[in-house]
Short mmCIF file of C-alpha atoms in Angstrom, two decimals:
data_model
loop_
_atom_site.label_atom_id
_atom_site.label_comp_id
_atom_site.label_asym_id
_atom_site.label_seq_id
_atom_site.Cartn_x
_atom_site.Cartn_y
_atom_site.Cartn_z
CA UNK A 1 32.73 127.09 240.36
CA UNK A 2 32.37 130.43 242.59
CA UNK A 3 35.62 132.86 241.84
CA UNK A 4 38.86 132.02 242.90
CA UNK A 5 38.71 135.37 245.07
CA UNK A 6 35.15 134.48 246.93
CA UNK A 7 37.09 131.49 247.85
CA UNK A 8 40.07 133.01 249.39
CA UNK A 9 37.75 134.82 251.21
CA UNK A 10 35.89 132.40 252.64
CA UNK A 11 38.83 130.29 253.52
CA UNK A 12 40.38 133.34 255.53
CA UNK A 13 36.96 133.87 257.09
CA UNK A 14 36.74 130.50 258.40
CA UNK A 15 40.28 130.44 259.97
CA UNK A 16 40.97 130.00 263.20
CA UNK A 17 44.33 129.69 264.59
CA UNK A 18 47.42 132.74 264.45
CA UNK A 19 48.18 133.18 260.69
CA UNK A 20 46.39 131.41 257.60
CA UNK A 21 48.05 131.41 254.31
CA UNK A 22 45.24 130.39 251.10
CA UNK A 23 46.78 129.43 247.45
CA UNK A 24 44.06 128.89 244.44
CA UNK A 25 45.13 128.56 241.42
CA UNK A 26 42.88 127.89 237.99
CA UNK A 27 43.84 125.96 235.11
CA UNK A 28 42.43 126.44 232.00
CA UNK A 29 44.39 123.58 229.50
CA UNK A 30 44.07 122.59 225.83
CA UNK A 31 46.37 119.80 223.78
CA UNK A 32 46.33 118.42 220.64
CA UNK A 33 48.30 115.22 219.48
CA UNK A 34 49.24 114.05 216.24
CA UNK A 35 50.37 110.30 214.83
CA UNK A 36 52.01 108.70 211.73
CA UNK A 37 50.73 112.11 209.90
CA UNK A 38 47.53 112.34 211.56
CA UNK A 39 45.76 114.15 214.19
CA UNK A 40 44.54 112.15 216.47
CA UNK A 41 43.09 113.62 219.92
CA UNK A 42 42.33 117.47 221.46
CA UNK A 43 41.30 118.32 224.81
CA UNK A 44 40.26 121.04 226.70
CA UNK A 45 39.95 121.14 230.80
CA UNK A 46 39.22 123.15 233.62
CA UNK A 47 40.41 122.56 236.93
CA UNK A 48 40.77 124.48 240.60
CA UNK A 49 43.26 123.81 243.24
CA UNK A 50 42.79 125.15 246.70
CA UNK A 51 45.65 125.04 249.43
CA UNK A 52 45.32 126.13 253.21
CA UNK A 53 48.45 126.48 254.97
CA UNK A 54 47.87 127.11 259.16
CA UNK A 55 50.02 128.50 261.11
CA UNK A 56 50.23 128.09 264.76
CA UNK A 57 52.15 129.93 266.78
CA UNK A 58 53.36 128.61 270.14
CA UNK A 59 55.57 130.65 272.33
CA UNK A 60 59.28 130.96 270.36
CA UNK A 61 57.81 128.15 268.06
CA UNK A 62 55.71 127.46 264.62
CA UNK A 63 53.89 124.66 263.25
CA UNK A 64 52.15 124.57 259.76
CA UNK A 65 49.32 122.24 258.41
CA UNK A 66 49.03 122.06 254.71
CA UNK A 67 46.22 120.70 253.28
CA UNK A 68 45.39 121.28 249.73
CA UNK A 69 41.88 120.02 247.23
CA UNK A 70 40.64 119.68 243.96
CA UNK A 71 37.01 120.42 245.70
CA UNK A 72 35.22 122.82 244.12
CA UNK A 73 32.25 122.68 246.29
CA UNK A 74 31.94 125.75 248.45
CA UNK A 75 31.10 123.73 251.33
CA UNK A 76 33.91 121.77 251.37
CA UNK A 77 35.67 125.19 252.17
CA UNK A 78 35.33 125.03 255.82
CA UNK A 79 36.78 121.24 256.46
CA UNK A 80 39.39 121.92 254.36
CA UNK A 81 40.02 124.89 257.14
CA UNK A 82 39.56 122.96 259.68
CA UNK A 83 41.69 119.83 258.15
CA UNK A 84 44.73 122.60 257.99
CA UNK A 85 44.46 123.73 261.34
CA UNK A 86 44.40 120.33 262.68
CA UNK A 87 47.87 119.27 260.96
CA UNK A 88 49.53 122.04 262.15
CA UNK A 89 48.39 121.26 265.68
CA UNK A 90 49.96 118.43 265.26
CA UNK A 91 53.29 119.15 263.78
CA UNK A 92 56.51 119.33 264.80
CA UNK A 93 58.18 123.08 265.09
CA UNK A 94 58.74 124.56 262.07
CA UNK A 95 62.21 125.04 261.03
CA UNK A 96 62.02 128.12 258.41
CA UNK A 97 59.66 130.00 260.76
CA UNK A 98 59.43 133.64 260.26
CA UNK A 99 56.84 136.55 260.13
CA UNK A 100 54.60 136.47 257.75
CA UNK A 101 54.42 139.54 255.05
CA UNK A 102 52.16 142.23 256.21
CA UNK A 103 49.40 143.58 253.46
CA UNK A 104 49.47 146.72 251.21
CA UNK A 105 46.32 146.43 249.57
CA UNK A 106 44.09 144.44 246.93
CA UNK A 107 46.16 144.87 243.04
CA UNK A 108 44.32 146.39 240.53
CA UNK A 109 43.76 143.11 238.28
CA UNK A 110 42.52 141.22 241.63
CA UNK A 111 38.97 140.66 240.29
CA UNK A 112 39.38 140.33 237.02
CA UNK A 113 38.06 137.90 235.05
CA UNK A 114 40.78 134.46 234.87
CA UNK A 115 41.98 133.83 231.38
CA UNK A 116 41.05 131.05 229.34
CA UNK A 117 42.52 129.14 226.66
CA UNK A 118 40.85 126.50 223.90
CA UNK A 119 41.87 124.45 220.71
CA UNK A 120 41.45 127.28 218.89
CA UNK A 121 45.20 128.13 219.82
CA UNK A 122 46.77 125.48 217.63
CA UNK A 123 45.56 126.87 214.50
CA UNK A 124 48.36 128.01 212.82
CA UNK A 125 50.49 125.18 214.23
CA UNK A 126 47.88 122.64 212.68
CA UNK A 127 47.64 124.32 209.63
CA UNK A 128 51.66 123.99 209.51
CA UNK A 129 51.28 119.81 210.18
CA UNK A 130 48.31 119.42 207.84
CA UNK A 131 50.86 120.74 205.00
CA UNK A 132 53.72 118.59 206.64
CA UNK A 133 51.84 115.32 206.55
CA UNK A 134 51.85 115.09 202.51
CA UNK A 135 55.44 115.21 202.78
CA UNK A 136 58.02 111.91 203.03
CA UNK A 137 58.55 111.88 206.81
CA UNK A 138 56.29 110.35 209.19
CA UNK A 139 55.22 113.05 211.96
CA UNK A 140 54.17 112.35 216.09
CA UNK A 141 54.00 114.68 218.86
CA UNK A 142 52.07 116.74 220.96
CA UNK A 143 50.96 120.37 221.68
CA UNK A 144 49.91 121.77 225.07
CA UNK A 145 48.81 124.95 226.13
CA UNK A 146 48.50 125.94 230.48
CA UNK A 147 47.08 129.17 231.90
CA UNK A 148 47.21 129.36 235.45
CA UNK A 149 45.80 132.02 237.36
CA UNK A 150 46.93 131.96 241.27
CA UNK A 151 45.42 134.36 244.16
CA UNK A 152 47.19 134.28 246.67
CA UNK A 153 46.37 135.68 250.36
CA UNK A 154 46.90 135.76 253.67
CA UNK A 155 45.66 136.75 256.97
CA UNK A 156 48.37 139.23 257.45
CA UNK A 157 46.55 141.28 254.44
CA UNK A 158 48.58 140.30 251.22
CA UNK A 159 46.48 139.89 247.81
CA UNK A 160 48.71 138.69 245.19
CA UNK A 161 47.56 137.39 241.53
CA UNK A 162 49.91 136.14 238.59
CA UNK A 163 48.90 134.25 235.08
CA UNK A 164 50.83 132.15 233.67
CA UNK A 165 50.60 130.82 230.01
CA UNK A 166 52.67 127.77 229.31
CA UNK A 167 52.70 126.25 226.08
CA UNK A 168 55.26 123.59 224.01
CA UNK A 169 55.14 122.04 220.96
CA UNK A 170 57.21 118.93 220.60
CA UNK A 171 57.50 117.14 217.06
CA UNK A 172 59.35 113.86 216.50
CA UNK A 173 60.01 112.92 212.72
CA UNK A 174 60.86 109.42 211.68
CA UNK A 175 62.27 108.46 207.84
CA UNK A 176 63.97 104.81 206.93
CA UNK A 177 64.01 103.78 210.61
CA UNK A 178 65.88 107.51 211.86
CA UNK A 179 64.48 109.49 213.87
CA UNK A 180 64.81 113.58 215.27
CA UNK A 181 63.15 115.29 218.20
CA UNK A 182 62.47 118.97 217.93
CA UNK A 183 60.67 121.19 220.51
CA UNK A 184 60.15 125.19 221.49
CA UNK A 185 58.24 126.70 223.99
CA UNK A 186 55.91 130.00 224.15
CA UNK A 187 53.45 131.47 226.06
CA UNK A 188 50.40 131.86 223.80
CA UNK A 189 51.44 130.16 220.29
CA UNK A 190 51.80 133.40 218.60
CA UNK A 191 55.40 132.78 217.44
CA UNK A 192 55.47 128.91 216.84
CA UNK A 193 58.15 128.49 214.05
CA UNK A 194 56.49 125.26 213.07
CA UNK A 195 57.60 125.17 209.44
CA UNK A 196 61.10 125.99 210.89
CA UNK A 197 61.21 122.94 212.59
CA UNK A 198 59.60 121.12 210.33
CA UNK A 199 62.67 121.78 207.90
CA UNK A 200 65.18 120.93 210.49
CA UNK A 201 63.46 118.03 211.27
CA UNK A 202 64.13 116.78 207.41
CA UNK A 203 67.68 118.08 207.18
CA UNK A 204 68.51 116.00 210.21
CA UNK A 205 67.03 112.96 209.02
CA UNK A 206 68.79 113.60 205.73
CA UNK A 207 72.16 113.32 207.69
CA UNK A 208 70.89 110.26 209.10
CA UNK A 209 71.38 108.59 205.33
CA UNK A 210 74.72 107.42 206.72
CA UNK A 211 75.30 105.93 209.83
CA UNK A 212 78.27 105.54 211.34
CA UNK A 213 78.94 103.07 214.44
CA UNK A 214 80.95 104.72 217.04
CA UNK A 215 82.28 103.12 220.25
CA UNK A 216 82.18 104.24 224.02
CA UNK A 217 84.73 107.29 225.01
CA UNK A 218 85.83 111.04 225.00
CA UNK A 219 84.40 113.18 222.29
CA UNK A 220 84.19 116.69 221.27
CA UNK A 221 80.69 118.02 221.32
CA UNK A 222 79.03 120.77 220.28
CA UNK A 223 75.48 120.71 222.74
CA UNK A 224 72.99 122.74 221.53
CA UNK A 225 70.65 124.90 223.83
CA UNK A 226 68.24 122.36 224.76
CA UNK A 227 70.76 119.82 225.88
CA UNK A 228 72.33 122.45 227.68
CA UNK A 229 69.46 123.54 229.38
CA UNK A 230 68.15 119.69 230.99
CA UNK A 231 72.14 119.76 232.47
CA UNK A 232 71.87 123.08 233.56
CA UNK A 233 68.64 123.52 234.82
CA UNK A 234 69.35 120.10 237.33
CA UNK A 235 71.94 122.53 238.87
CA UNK A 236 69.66 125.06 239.01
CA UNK A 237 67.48 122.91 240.73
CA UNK A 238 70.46 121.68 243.00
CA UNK A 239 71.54 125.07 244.57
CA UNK A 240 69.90 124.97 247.87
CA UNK A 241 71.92 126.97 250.73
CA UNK A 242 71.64 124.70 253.20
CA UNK A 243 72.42 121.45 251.58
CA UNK A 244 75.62 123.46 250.94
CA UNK A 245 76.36 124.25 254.21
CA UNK A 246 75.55 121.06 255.91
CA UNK A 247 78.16 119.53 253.13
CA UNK A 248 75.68 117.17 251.23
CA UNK A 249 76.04 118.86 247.99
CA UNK A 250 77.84 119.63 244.74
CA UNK A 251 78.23 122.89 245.85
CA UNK A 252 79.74 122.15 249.73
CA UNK A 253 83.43 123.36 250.15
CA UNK A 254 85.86 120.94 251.46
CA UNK A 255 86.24 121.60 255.17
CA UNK A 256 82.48 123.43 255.35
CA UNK A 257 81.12 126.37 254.14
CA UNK A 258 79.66 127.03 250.45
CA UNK A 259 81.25 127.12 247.26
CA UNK A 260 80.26 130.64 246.34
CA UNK A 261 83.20 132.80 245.31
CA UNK A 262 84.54 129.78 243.18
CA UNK A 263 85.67 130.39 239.53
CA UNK A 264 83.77 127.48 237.69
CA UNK A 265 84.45 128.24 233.98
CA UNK A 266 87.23 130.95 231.81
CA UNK A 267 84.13 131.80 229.85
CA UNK A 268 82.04 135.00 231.03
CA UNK A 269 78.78 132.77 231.35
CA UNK A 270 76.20 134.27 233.89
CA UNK A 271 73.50 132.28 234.72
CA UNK A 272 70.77 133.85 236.36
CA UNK A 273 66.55 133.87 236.78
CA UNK A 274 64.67 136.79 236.81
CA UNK A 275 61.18 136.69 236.65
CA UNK A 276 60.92 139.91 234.10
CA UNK A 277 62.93 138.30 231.45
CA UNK A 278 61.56 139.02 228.20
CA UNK A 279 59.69 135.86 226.81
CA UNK A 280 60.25 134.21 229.62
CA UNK A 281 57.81 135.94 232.51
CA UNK A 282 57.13 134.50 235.51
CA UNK A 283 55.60 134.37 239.01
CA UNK A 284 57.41 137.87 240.33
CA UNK A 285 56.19 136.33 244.55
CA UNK A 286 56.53 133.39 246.17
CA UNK A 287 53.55 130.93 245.78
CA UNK A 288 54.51 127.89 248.30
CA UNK A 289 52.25 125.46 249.03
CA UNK A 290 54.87 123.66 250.73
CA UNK A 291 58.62 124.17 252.12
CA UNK A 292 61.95 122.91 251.01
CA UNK A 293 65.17 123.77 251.34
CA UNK A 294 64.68 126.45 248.45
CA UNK A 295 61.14 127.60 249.74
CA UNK A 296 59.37 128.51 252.49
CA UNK A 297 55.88 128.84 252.82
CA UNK A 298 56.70 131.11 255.81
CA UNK A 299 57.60 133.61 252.43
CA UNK A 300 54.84 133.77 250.72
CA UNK A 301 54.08 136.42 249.27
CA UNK A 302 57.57 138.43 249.30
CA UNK A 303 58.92 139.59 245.93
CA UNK A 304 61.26 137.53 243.69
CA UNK A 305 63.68 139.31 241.84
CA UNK A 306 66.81 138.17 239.67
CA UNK A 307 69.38 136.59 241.17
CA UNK A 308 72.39 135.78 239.50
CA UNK A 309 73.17 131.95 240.61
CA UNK A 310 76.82 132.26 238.66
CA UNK A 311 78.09 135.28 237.00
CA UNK A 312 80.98 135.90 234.64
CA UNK A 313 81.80 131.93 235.29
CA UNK A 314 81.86 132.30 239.14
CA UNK A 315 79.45 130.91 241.46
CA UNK A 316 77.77 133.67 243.17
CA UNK A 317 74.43 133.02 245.30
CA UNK A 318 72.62 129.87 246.47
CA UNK A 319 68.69 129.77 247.25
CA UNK A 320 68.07 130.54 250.85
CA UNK A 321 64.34 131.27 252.19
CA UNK A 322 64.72 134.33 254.72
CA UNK A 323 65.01 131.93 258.30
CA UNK A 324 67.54 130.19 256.33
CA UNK A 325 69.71 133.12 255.14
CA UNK A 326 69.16 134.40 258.77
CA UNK A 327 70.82 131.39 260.43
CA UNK A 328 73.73 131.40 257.99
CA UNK A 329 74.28 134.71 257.68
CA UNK A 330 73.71 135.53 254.39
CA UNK A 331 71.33 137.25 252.07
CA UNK A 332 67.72 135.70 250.97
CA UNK A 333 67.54 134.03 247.33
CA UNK A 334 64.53 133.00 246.03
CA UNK A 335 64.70 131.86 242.44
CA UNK A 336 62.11 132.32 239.90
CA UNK A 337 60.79 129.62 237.57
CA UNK A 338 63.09 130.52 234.53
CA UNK A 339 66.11 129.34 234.09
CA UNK A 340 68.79 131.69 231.25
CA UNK A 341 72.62 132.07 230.77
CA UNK A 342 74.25 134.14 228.75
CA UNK A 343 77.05 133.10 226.10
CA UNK A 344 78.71 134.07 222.86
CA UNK A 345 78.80 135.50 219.58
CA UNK A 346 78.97 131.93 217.42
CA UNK A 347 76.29 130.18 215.91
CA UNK A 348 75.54 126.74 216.41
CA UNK A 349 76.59 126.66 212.11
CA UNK A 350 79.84 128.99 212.90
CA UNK A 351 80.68 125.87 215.38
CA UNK A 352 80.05 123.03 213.50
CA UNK A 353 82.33 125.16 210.70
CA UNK A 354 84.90 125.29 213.10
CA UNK A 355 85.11 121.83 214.33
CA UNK A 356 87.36 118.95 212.71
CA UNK A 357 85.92 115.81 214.22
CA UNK A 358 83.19 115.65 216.73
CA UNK A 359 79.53 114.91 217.72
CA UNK A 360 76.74 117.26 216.94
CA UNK A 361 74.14 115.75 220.44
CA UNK A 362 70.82 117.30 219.74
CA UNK A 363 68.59 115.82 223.04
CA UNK A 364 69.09 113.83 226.00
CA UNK A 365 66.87 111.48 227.79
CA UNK A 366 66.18 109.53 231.06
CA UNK A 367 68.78 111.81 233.32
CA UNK A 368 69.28 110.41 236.76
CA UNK A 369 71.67 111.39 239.37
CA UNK A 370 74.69 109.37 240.35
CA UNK A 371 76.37 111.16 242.75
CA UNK A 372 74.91 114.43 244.30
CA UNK A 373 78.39 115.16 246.12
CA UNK A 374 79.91 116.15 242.78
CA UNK A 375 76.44 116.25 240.61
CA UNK A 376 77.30 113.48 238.56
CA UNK A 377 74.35 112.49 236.17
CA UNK A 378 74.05 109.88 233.90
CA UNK A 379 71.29 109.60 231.03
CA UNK A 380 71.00 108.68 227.36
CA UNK A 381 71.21 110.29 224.29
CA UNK A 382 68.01 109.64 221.72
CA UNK A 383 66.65 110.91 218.03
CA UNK A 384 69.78 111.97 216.42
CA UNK A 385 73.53 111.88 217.25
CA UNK A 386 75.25 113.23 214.49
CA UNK A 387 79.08 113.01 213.35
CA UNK A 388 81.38 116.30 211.97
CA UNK A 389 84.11 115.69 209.73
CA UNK A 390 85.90 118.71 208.42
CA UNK A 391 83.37 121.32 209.45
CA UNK A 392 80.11 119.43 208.42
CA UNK A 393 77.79 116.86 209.25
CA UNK A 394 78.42 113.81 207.59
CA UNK A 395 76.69 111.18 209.50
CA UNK A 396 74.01 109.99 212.38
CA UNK A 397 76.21 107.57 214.47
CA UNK A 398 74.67 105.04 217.74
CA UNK A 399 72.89 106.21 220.80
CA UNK A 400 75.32 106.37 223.96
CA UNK A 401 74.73 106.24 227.57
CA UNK A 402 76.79 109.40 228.98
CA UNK A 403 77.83 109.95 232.25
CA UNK A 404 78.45 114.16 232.99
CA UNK A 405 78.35 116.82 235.70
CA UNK A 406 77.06 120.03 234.59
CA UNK A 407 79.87 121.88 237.28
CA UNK A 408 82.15 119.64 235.48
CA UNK A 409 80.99 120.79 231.81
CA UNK A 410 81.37 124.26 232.61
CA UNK A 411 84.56 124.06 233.54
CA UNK A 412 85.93 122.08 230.69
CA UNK A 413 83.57 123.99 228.61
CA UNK A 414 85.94 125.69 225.25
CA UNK A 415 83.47 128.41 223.62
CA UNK A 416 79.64 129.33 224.11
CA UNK A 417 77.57 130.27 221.09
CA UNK A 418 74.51 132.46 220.97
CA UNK A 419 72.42 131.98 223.68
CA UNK A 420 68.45 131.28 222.50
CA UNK A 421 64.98 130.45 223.75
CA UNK A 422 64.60 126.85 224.15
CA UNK A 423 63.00 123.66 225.40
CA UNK A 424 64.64 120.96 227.29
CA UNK A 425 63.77 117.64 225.97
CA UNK A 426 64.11 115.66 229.63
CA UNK A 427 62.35 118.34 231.79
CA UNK A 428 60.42 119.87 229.29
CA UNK A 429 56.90 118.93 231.57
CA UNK A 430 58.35 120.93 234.58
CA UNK A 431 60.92 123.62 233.56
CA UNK A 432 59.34 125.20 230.13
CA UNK A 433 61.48 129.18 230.55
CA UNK A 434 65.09 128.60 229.33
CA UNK A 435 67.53 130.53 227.77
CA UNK A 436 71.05 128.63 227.08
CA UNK A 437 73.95 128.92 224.42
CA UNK A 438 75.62 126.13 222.78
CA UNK A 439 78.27 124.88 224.30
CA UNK A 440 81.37 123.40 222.80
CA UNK A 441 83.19 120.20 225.46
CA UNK A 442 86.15 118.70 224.41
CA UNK A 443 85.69 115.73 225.62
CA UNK A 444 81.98 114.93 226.49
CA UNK A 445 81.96 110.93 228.13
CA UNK A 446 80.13 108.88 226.78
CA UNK A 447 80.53 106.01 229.02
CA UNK A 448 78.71 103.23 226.98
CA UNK A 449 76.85 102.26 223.49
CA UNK A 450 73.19 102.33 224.34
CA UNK A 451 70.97 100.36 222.02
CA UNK A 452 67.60 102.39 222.23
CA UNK A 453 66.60 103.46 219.12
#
């Protein structure tokens, strides 16, 4: 492959029409699975993507063509041009129109040479497994490392470049027909706690030597980060401005307008994304190869910032893209791809301690949405429901299908622990950067017994 840059370059040069906006990102990727205490399969990949977004300008309107490849072959450059400017021809006006950033120069890491990665990155986690398959449980998952390099430019003269390293680890450890789910993310497997998990892995399955049946209802939970996070981050996800303000969300008010400026929870949770977050870096621009109602292509390039999307248990901004936050009056939010909240002092032990008689839910599965006017979800709970008697685990107990909002769980939420760095079991392949607390509901619904095992 020529360099990502030549490529903008020749893109741009081959542009015809008002404004051209070229995307290319490289993907260096590595994985390594493991099965009934044995590896089983690595990979390693490289792969381009190239996007062209045209802009035509006609009079007081816009139109945008799209048009993005997995081509690598430098003459394929030039249709893929033309094949942009010929969709937006064709389009209808654009509805988040709006100038295009104007250039300040080419960053200092613009030519640099794109970082790789290789197998050679699971070392110490496979060195962890080897040691954990001579021991009683039987051990499956899957590692996966993804460095993506985007360049991003434009006609107006913006050069922006970001990496990003993605990685997760995800075991699953089965003993006497139980079974527990574990998971963390990182950026470049230098911090994997793999023996960590490895131990909570057993202790769970250890509860699991009693098993308690359970039937549908209102319990008292205690939801750990990463079950925290796959609620939370579908609101995240669900905070579009203009959804709001047409009324066809969660967050519309009765009789119009937004919610914003409505106390959600008594708890002093802010939950925010900020694309400087320790850990959890991401893209600080916009990178749209596409619009929504969260995104506009029309934005690339601008700078994201943190926003905080509810703070001190009030709901505070909404994503708008600037034409958006023009024609509603309010301020542009773009959010990054991280996803944190703050919480409290407690750890998950202090609140098991401190409970009488509840459920301990360590992962969720299979979330759908039921109703998007209140964002009602349902989904299922999998590999490890626990029971609390008198301050400790005592028992696993039956799966459950569970039917929650996560507006609704904040408000009825009674105390946050610590927030940490974790992995969301249902959304882990698309949302990676979380940081969540544990949350304590007094009366989580579990609407029916579920039978998957």
């Amino acid at each position: 492959m020529i360099p990502a840059q030549q490529v903008v370059e020749l893109a741009l040069a081959a542009a015809t029409v008002d404004e051209t906006v070229v995307i290319v990102t490289d993907r260096a990727e590595a994985s390594l699975r493991w099965a009934g205490n044995s590896m089983t399969t690595n990979g390693v990949s490289t792969t381009r993507s190239t996007t062209v977004i045209s802009i035509v300008r006609k009079g007081n309107t816009s139109h945008t063509g799209s048009i993005r490849t997995s081509d690598v072959d430098p003459s394929a450059i030039g249709a893929l041009v033309a094949a942009a400017e010929q969709a937006a021809h064709a389009a209808p006006e654009a509805r988040d129109s709006a100038p295009l950033r104007s250039g300040s120069g080419t960053p200092d890491d613009w030519n640099k040479p794109v970082p790789e990665t290789g197998a050679e990155v699971f070392a110490d986690v496979a060195e962890s497994l080897s040691a954990g398959f001579g021991g009683p449980d039987r051990l499956y998952g899957y590692a996966h490392h993804l460095v993506e390099t985007t360049f991003l430019a434009t006609s107006t003269g913006v050069r922006r470049r970001f990496t990003q390293p993605t990685g997760t680890v995800e075991i699953n450890a089965k003993r006497d027909g139980a079974s527990a789910w574990a998971g963390v993310s990182t950026p470049w497997f230098h911090d994997v706690p793999t023996d960590a998990m490895l131990e909570d892995l057993a202790m769970r399955l250890g509860w699991a030597n009693r098993t308690v049946e359970l039937p549908a209802g209102r319990y008292e939970t205690l939801m750990p980060p990463s079950t925290v996070a796959d609620m939370m981050i579908y609101l995240g996800w669900s905070m579009e401005g203009r959804g709001a303000q047409e009324g066809r969300t969660a967050l519309s008010a009765p009789g119009g307008g937004t919610r914003v400026g409505e106390k959600l929870t008594g708890l002093p949770l802010t939950m925010y994304s900020d694309p400087f977050a320790t850990g959890l870096e991401c893209a600080p621009f916009v990178a749209a190869t596409s619009s929504s109602e969260r995104i506009s292509v029309f934005d690339n390039g601008f700078d994201i910032g943190r926003v905080d999307w509810i703070r001190d248990g009030t709901i505070n901004a909404l994503a708008y893209p600037r034409a958006a936050a023009a024609e509603f009056g309010t301020q542009p939010a773009m959010p990054a791809d991280n996803l944190l909240m703050t919480g409290g002092a407690a750890s998950l032990a202090d609140m098991v301690a401190a409970t009488e008689r509840g459920l301990l839910l360590t992962t969720l599965w299979y979330i759908r949405t039921v109703d998007p006017t209140t964002l009602l979800l349902t989904g299922l709970t999998r590999d490890g429901v626990y029971l609390i008697e008198d301050g400790e685990v005592t028992a696993a107990v039956n799966n459950f299908r569970f039917n929650e909002s996560p507006l609704d769980l904040l408000r009825r939420a009674g105390e946050a622990g610590v927030a940490e760095m974790t992995l969301p079991r249902e959304w882990g392949d698309w949302a990676t950067r979380a940081v969540m607390p544990t949350l304590r509901i007094p009366d989580f619904h579990m609407s029916s017994v579920s039978q998957a095992q």
